[in-house]
PDB file of C-alpha atoms in Angstrom:
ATOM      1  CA  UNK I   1     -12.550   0.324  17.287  1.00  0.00           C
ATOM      2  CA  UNK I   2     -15.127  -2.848  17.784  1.00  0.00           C
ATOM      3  CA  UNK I   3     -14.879  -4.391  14.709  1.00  0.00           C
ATOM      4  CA  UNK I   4     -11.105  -6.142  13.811  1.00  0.00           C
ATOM      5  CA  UNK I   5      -9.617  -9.508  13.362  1.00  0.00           C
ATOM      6  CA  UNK I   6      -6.323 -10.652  14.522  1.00  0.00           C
ATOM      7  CA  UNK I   7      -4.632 -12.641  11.749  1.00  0.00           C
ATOM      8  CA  UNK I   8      -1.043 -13.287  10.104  1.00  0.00           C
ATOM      9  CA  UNK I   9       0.133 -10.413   8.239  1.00  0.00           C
ATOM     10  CA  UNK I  10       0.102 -10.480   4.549  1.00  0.00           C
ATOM     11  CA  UNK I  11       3.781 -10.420   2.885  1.00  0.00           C
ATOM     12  CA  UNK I  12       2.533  -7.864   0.774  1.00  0.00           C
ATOM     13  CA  UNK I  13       0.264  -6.070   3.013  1.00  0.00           C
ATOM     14  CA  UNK I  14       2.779  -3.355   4.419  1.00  0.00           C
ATOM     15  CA  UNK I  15       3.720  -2.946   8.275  1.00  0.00           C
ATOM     16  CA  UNK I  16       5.785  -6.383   8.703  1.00  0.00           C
ATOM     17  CA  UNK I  17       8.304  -6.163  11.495  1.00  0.00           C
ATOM     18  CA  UNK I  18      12.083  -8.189  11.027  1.00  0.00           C
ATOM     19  CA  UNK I  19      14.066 -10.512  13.420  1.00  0.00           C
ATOM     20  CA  UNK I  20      17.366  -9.837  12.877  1.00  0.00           C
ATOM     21  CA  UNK I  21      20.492 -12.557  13.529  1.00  0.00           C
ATOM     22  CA  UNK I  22      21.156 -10.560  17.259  1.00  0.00           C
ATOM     23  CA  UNK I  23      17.659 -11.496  18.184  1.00  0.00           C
ATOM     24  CA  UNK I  24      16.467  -7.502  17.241  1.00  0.00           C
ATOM     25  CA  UNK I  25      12.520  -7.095  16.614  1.00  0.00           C
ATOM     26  CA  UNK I  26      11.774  -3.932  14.463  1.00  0.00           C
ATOM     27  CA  UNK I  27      10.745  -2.238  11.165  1.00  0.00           C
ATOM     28  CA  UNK I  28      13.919  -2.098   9.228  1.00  0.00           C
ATOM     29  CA  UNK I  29      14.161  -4.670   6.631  1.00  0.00           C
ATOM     30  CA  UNK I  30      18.084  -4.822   7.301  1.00  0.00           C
ATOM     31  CA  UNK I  31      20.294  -4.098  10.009  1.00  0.00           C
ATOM     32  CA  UNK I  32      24.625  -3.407   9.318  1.00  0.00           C
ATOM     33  CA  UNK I  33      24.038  -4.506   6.224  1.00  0.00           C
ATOM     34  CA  UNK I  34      22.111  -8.251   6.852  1.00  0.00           C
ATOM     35  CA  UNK I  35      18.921  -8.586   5.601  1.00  0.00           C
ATOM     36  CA  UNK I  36      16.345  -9.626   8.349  1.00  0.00           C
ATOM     37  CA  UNK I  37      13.847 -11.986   8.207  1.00  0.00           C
ATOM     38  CA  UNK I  38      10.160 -10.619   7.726  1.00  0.00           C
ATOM     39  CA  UNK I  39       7.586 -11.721  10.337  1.00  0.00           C
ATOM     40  CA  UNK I  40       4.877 -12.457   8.019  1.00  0.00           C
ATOM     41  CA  UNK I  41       2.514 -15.578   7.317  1.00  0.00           C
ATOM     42  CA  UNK I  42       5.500 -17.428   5.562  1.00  0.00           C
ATOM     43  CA  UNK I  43       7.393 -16.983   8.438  1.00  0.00           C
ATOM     44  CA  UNK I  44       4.215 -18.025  10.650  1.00  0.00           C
ATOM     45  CA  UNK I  45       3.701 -21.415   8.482  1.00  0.00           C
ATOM     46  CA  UNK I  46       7.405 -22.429   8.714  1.00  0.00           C
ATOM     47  CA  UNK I  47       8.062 -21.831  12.257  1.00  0.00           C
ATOM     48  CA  UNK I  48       4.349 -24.280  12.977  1.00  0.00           C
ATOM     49  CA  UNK I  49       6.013 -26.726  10.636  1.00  0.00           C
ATOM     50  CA  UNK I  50       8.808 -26.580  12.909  1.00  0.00           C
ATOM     51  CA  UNK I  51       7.300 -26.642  16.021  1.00  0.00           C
ATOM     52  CA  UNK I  52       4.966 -29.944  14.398  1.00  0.00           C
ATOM     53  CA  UNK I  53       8.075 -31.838  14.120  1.00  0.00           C
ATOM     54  CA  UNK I  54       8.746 -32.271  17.923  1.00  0.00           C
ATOM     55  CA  UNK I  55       6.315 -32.498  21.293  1.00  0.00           C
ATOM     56  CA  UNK I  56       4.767 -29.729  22.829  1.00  0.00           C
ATOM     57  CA  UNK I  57       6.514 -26.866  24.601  1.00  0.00           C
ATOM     58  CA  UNK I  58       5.905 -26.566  28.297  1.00  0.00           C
ATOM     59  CA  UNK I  59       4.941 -22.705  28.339  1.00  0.00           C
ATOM     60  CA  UNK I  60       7.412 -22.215  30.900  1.00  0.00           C
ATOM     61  CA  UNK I  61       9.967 -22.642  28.704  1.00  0.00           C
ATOM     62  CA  UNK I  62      12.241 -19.759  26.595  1.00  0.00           C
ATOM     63  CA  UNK I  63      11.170 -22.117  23.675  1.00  0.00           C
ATOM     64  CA  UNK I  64       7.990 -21.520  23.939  1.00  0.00           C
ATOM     65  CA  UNK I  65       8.091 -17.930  25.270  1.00  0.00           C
ATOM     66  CA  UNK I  66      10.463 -17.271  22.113  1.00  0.00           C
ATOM     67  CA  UNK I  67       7.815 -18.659  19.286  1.00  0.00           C
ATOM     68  CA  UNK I  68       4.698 -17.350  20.831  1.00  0.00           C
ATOM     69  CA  UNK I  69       6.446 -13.937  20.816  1.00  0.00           C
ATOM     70  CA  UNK I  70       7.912 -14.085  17.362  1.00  0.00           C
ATOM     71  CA  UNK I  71       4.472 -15.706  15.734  1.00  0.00           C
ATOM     72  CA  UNK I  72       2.756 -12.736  17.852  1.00  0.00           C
ATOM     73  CA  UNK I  73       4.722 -10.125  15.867  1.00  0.00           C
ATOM     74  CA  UNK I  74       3.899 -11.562  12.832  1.00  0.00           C
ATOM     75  CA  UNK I  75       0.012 -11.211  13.068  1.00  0.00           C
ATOM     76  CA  UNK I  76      -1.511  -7.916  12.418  1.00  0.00           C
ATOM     77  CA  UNK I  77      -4.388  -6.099  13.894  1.00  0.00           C
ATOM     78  CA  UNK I  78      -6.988  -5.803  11.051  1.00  0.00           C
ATOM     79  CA  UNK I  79     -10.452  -3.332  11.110  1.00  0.00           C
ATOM     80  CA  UNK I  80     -13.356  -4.673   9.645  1.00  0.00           C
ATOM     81  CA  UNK I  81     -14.043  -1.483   7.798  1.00  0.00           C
ATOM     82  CA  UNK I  82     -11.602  -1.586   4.892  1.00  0.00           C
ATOM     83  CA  UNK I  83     -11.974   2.681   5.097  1.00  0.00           C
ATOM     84  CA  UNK I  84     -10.850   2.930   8.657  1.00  0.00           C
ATOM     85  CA  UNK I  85      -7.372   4.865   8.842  1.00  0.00           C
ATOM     86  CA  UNK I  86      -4.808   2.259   9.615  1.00  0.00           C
ATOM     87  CA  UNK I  87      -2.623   4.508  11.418  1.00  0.00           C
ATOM     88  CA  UNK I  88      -5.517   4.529  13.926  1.00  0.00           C
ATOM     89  CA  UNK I  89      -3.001   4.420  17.535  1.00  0.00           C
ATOM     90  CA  UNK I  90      -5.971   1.863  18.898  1.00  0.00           C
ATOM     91  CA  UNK I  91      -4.549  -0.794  16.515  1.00  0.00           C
ATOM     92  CA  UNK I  92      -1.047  -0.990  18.192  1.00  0.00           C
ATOM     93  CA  UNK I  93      -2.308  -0.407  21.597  1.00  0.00           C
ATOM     94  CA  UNK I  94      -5.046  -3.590  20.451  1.00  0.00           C
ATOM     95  CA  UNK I  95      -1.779  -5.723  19.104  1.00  0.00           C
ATOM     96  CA  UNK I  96       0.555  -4.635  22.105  1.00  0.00           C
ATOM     97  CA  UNK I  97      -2.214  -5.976  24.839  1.00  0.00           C
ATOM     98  CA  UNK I  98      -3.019  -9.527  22.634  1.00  0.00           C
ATOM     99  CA  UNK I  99      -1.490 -12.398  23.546  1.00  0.00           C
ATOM    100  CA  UNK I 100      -0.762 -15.698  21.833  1.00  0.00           C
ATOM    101  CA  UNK I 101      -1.564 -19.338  23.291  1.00  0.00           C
ATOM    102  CA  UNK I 102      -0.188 -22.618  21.276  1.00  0.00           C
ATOM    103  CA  UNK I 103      -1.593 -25.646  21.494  1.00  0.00           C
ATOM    104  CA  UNK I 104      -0.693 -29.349  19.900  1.00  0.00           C
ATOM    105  CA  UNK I 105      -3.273 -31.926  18.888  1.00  0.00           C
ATOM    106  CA  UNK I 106      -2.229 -34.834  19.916  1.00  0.00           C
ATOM    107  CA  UNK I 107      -2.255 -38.843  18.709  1.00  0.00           C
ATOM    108  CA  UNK I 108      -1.574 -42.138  20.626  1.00  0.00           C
ATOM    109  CA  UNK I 109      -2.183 -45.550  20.483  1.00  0.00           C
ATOM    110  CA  UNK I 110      -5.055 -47.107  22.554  1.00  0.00           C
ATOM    111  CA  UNK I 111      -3.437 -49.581  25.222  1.00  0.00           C
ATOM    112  CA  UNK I 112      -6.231 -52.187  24.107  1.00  0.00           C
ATOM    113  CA  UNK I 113      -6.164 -52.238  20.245  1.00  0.00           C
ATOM    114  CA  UNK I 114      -3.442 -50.215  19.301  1.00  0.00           C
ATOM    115  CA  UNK I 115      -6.012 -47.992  17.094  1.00  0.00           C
ATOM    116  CA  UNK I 116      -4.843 -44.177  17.223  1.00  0.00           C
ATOM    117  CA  UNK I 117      -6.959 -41.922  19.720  1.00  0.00           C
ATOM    118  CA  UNK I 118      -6.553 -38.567  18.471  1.00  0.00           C
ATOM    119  CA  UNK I 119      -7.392 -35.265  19.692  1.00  0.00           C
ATOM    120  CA  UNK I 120      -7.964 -32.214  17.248  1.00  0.00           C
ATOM    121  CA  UNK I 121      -8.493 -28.620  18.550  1.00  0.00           C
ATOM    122  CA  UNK I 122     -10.055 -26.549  16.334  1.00  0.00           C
ATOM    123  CA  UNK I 123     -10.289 -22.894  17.874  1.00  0.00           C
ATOM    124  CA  UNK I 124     -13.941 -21.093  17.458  1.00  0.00           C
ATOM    125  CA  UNK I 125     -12.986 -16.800  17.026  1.00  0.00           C
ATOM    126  CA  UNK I 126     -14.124 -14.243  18.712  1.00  0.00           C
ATOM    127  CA  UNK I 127     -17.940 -13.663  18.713  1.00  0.00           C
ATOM    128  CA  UNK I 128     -19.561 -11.987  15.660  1.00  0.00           C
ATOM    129  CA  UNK I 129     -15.658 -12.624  13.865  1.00  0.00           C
ATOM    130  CA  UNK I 130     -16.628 -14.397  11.300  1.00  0.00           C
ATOM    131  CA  UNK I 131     -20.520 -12.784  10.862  1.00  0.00           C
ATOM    132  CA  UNK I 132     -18.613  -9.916  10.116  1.00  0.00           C
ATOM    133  CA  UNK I 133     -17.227 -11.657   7.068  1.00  0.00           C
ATOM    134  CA  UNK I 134     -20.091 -13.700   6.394  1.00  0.00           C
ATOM    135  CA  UNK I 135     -22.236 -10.644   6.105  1.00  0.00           C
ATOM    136  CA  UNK I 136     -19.902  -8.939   3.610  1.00  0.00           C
ATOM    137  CA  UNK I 137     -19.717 -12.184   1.119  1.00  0.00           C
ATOM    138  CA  UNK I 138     -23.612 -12.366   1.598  1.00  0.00           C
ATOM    139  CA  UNK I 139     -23.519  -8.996   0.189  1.00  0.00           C
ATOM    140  CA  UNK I 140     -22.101 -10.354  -3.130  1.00  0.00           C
ATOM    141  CA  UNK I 141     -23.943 -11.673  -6.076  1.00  0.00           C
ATOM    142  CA  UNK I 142     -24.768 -15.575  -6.334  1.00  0.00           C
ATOM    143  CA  UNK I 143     -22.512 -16.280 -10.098  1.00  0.00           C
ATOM    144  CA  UNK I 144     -19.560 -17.027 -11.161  1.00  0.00           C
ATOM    145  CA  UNK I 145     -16.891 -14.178 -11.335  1.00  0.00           C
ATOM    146  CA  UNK I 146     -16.759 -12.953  -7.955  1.00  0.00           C
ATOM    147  CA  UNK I 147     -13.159 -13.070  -5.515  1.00  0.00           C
ATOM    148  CA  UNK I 148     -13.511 -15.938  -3.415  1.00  0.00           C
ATOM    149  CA  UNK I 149     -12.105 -15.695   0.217  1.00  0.00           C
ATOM    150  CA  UNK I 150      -8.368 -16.142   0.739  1.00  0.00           C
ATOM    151  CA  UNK I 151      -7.289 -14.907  -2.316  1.00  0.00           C
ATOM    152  CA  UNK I 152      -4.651 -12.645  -2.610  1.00  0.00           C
ATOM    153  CA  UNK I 153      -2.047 -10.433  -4.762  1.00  0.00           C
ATOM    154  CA  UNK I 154       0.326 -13.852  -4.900  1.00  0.00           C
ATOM    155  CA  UNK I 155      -1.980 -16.284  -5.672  1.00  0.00           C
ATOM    156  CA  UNK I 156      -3.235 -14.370  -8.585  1.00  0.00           C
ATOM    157  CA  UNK I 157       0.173 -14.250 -10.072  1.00  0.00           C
ATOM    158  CA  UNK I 158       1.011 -17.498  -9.256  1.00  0.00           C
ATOM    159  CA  UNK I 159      -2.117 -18.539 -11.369  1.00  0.00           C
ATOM    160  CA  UNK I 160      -1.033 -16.289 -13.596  1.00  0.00           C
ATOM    161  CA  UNK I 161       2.275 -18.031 -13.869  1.00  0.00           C
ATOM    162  CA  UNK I 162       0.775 -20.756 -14.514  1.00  0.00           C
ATOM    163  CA  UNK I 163      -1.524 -20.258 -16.984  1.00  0.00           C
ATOM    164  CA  UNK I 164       1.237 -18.047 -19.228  1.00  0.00           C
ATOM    165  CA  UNK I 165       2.438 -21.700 -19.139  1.00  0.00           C
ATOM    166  CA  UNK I 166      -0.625 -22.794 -20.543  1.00  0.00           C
ATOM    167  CA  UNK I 167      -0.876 -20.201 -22.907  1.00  0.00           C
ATOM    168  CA  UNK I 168       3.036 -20.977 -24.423  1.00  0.00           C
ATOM    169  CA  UNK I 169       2.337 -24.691 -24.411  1.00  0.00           C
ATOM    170  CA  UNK I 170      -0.856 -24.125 -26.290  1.00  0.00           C
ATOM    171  CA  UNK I 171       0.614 -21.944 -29.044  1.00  0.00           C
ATOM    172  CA  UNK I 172       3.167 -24.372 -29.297  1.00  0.00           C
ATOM    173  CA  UNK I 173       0.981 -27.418 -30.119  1.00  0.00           C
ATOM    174  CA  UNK I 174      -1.376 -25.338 -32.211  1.00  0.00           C
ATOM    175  CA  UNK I 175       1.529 -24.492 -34.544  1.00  0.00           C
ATOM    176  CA  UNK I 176       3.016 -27.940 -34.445  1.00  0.00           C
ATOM    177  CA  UNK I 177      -0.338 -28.842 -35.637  1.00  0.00           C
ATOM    178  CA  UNK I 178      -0.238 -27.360 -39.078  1.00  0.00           C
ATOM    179  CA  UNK I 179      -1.209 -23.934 -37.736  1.00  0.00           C
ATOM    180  CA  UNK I 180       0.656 -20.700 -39.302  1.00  0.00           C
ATOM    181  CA  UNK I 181       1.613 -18.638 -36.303  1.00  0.00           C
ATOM    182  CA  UNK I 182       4.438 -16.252 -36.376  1.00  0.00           C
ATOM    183  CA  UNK I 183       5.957 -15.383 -33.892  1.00  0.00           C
ATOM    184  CA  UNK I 184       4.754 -11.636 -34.642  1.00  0.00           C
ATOM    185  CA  UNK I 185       1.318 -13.012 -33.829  1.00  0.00           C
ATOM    186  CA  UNK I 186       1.895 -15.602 -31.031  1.00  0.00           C
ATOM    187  CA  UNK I 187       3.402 -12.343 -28.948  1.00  0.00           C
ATOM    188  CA  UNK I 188       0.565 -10.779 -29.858  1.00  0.00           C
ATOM    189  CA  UNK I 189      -1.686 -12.625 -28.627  1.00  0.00           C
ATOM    190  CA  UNK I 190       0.486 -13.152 -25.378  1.00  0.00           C
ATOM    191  CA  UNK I 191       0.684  -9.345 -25.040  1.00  0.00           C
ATOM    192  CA  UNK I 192      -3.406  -9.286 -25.638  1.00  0.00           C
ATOM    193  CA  UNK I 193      -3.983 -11.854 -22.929  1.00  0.00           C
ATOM    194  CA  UNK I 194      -1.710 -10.079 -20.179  1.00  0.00           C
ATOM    195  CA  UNK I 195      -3.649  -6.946 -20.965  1.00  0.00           C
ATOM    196  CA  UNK I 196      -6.747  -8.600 -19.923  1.00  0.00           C
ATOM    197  CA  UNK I 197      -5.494 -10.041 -17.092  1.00  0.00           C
ATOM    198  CA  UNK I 198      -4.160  -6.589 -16.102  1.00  0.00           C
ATOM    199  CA  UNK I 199      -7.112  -5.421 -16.308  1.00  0.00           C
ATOM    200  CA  UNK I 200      -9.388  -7.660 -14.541  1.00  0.00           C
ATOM    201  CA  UNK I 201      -7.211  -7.738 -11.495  1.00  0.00           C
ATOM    202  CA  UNK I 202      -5.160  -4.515 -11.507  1.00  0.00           C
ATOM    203  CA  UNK I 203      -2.275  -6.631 -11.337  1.00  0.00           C
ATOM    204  CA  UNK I 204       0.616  -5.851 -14.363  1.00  0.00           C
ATOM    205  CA  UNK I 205       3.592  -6.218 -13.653  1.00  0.00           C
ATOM    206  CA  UNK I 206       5.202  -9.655 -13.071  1.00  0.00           C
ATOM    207  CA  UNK I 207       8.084  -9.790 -10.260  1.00  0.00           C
ATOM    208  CA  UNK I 208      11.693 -10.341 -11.400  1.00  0.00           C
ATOM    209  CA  UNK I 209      13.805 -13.376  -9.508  1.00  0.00           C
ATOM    210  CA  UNK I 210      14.462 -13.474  -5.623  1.00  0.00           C
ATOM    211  CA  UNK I 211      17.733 -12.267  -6.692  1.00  0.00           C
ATOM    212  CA  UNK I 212      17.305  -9.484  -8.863  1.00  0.00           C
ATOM    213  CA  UNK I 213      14.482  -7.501  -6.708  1.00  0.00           C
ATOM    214  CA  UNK I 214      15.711  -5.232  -4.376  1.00  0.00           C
ATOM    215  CA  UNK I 215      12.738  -4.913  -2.344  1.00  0.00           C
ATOM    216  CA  UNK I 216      12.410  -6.805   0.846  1.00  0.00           C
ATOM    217  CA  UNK I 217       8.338  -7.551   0.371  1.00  0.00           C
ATOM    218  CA  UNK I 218       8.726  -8.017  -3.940  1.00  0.00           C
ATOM    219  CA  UNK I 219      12.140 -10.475  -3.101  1.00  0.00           C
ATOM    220  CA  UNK I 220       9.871 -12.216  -0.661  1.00  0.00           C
ATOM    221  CA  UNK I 221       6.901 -12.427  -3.072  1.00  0.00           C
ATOM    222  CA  UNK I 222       9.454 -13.446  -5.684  1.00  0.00           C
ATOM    223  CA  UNK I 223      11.030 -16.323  -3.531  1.00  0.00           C
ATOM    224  CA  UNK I 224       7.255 -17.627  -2.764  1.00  0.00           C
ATOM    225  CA  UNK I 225       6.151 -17.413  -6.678  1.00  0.00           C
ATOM    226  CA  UNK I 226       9.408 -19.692  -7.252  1.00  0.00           C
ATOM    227  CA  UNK I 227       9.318 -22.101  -3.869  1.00  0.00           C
ATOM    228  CA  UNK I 228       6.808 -24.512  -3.606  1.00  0.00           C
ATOM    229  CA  UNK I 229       8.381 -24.995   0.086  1.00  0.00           C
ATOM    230  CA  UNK I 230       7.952 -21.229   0.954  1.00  0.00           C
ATOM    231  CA  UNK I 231       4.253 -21.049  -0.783  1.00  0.00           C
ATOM    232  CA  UNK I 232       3.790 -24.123   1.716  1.00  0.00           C
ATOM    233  CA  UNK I 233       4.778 -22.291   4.696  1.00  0.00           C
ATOM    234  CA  UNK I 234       2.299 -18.912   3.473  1.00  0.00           C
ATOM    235  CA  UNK I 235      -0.530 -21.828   2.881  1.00  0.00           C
ATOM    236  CA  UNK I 236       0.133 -22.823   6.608  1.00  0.00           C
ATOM    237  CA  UNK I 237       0.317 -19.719   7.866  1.00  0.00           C
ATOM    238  CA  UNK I 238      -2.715 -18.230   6.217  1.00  0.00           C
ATOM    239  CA  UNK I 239      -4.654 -21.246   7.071  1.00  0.00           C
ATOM    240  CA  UNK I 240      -3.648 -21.544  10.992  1.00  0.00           C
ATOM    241  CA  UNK I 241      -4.546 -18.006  11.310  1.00  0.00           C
ATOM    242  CA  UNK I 242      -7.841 -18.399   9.422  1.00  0.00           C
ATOM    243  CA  UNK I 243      -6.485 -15.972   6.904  1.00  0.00           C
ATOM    244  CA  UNK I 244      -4.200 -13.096   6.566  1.00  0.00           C
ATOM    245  CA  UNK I 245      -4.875  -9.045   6.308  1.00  0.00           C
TER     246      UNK I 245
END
């Protein structure tokens, strides 16, 4: 396998590993009973807003040792070739051999004029990485209406979200203007516009509350759709690791 990017792992992508409170690393979502926490880009984002809140970690350190590992689980092995079989044995063996490296930018004052001096690392991928990509949006048509990069199942309901927000705010006004709308047609024309939105992104069905899903990937979609904190922490983590899968 030539072709693949290493990048955080989707929430909804499938294949996320859990820490669990005695420090466990595996596949099950919950061990005697406790719910574990999925090693994902949310969890990626969070754990570098943590680690920006203090100085750097001398890699000696179990600190370190402890994030680098736990940020490593939560990036997946991806192949460019969205038909290749994904339970290809060459993508563990790729993830088991990688190995993760942090680094802090750093700021201080100049001695003479006090002015910051800061440093900034921005990390160049592997070669042809991003070709790879480039070559595949090249491929697409110059006009509106195609899927721009980085988006994924959540942010299309969380625009969704927010335009059904729109939508019920609109109706509202237009019938406070003098407008006869029942409220026979008002759901119609709710249940109209979810139908086309179903159908130009295959997504249709909305996700209950945190609470009442019982999946462990729909309760964590469902907590993100509902957190601005936790859709913070999947921005970072998508963004630090240049996407997800």
């Amino acid at each position: 396998m030539d072709n693949y990017i290493i990048v955080g792992r989707k929430v909804d992508g499938g294949g996320a590993k859990y820490l669990h409170s005695d420090g466990d690393i595996n596949a099950d979502p919950t061990k005697d009973g406790a719910p574990g926490k999925a090693l994902d880009v949310e969890f990626i984002g969070k754990t570098v807003v943590e680690l920006s809140r203090g100085g750097p970690l001398d890699e000696d350190t179990p600190a370190y040792q402890e994030a680098t590992e736990l940020l490593r689980q939560s990036m997946a092995v991806v192949p460019m070739d969205q038909m290749h079989d994904l339970n290809d044995p060459m993508i563990t063996k790729i993830h088991d051999k990688f190995r993760l490296r942090l680094q802090w930018d750093e700021r201080s004052p100049d001695a003479e004029d006090g002015v910051d001096v800061n440093t900034r690392t921005l990390v160049i991928p592997v070669q042809d990485t991003l070709a790879e990509r480039e070559a595949y949006f090249s491929s697409q048509a110059n006009q509106p209406g195609y899927e721009p990069p980085l988006t994924y199942t959540l942010d299309l309901l969380m625009m969704k979200h927010f335009y059904d927000g729109l939508l019920d705010k609109a109706l509202s006004e237009v019938q406070t203007a003098g407008v006869a709308l029942t409220d026979e047609t008002k759901a119609a024309i709710k249940a109209q516009v979810n139908a086309n939105w179903a159908d130009s992104t295959a997504i249709n069905n909305d996700l209950s509350s945190e609470e009442e899903e019982e999946d462990p990937t729909r309760k964590s979609m469902a907590r993100i759709l509902s957190s601005p904190v936790s859709a913070f922490h999947r921005a970072v983590g998508i963004y630090i690791t240049n996407m997800c899968d």
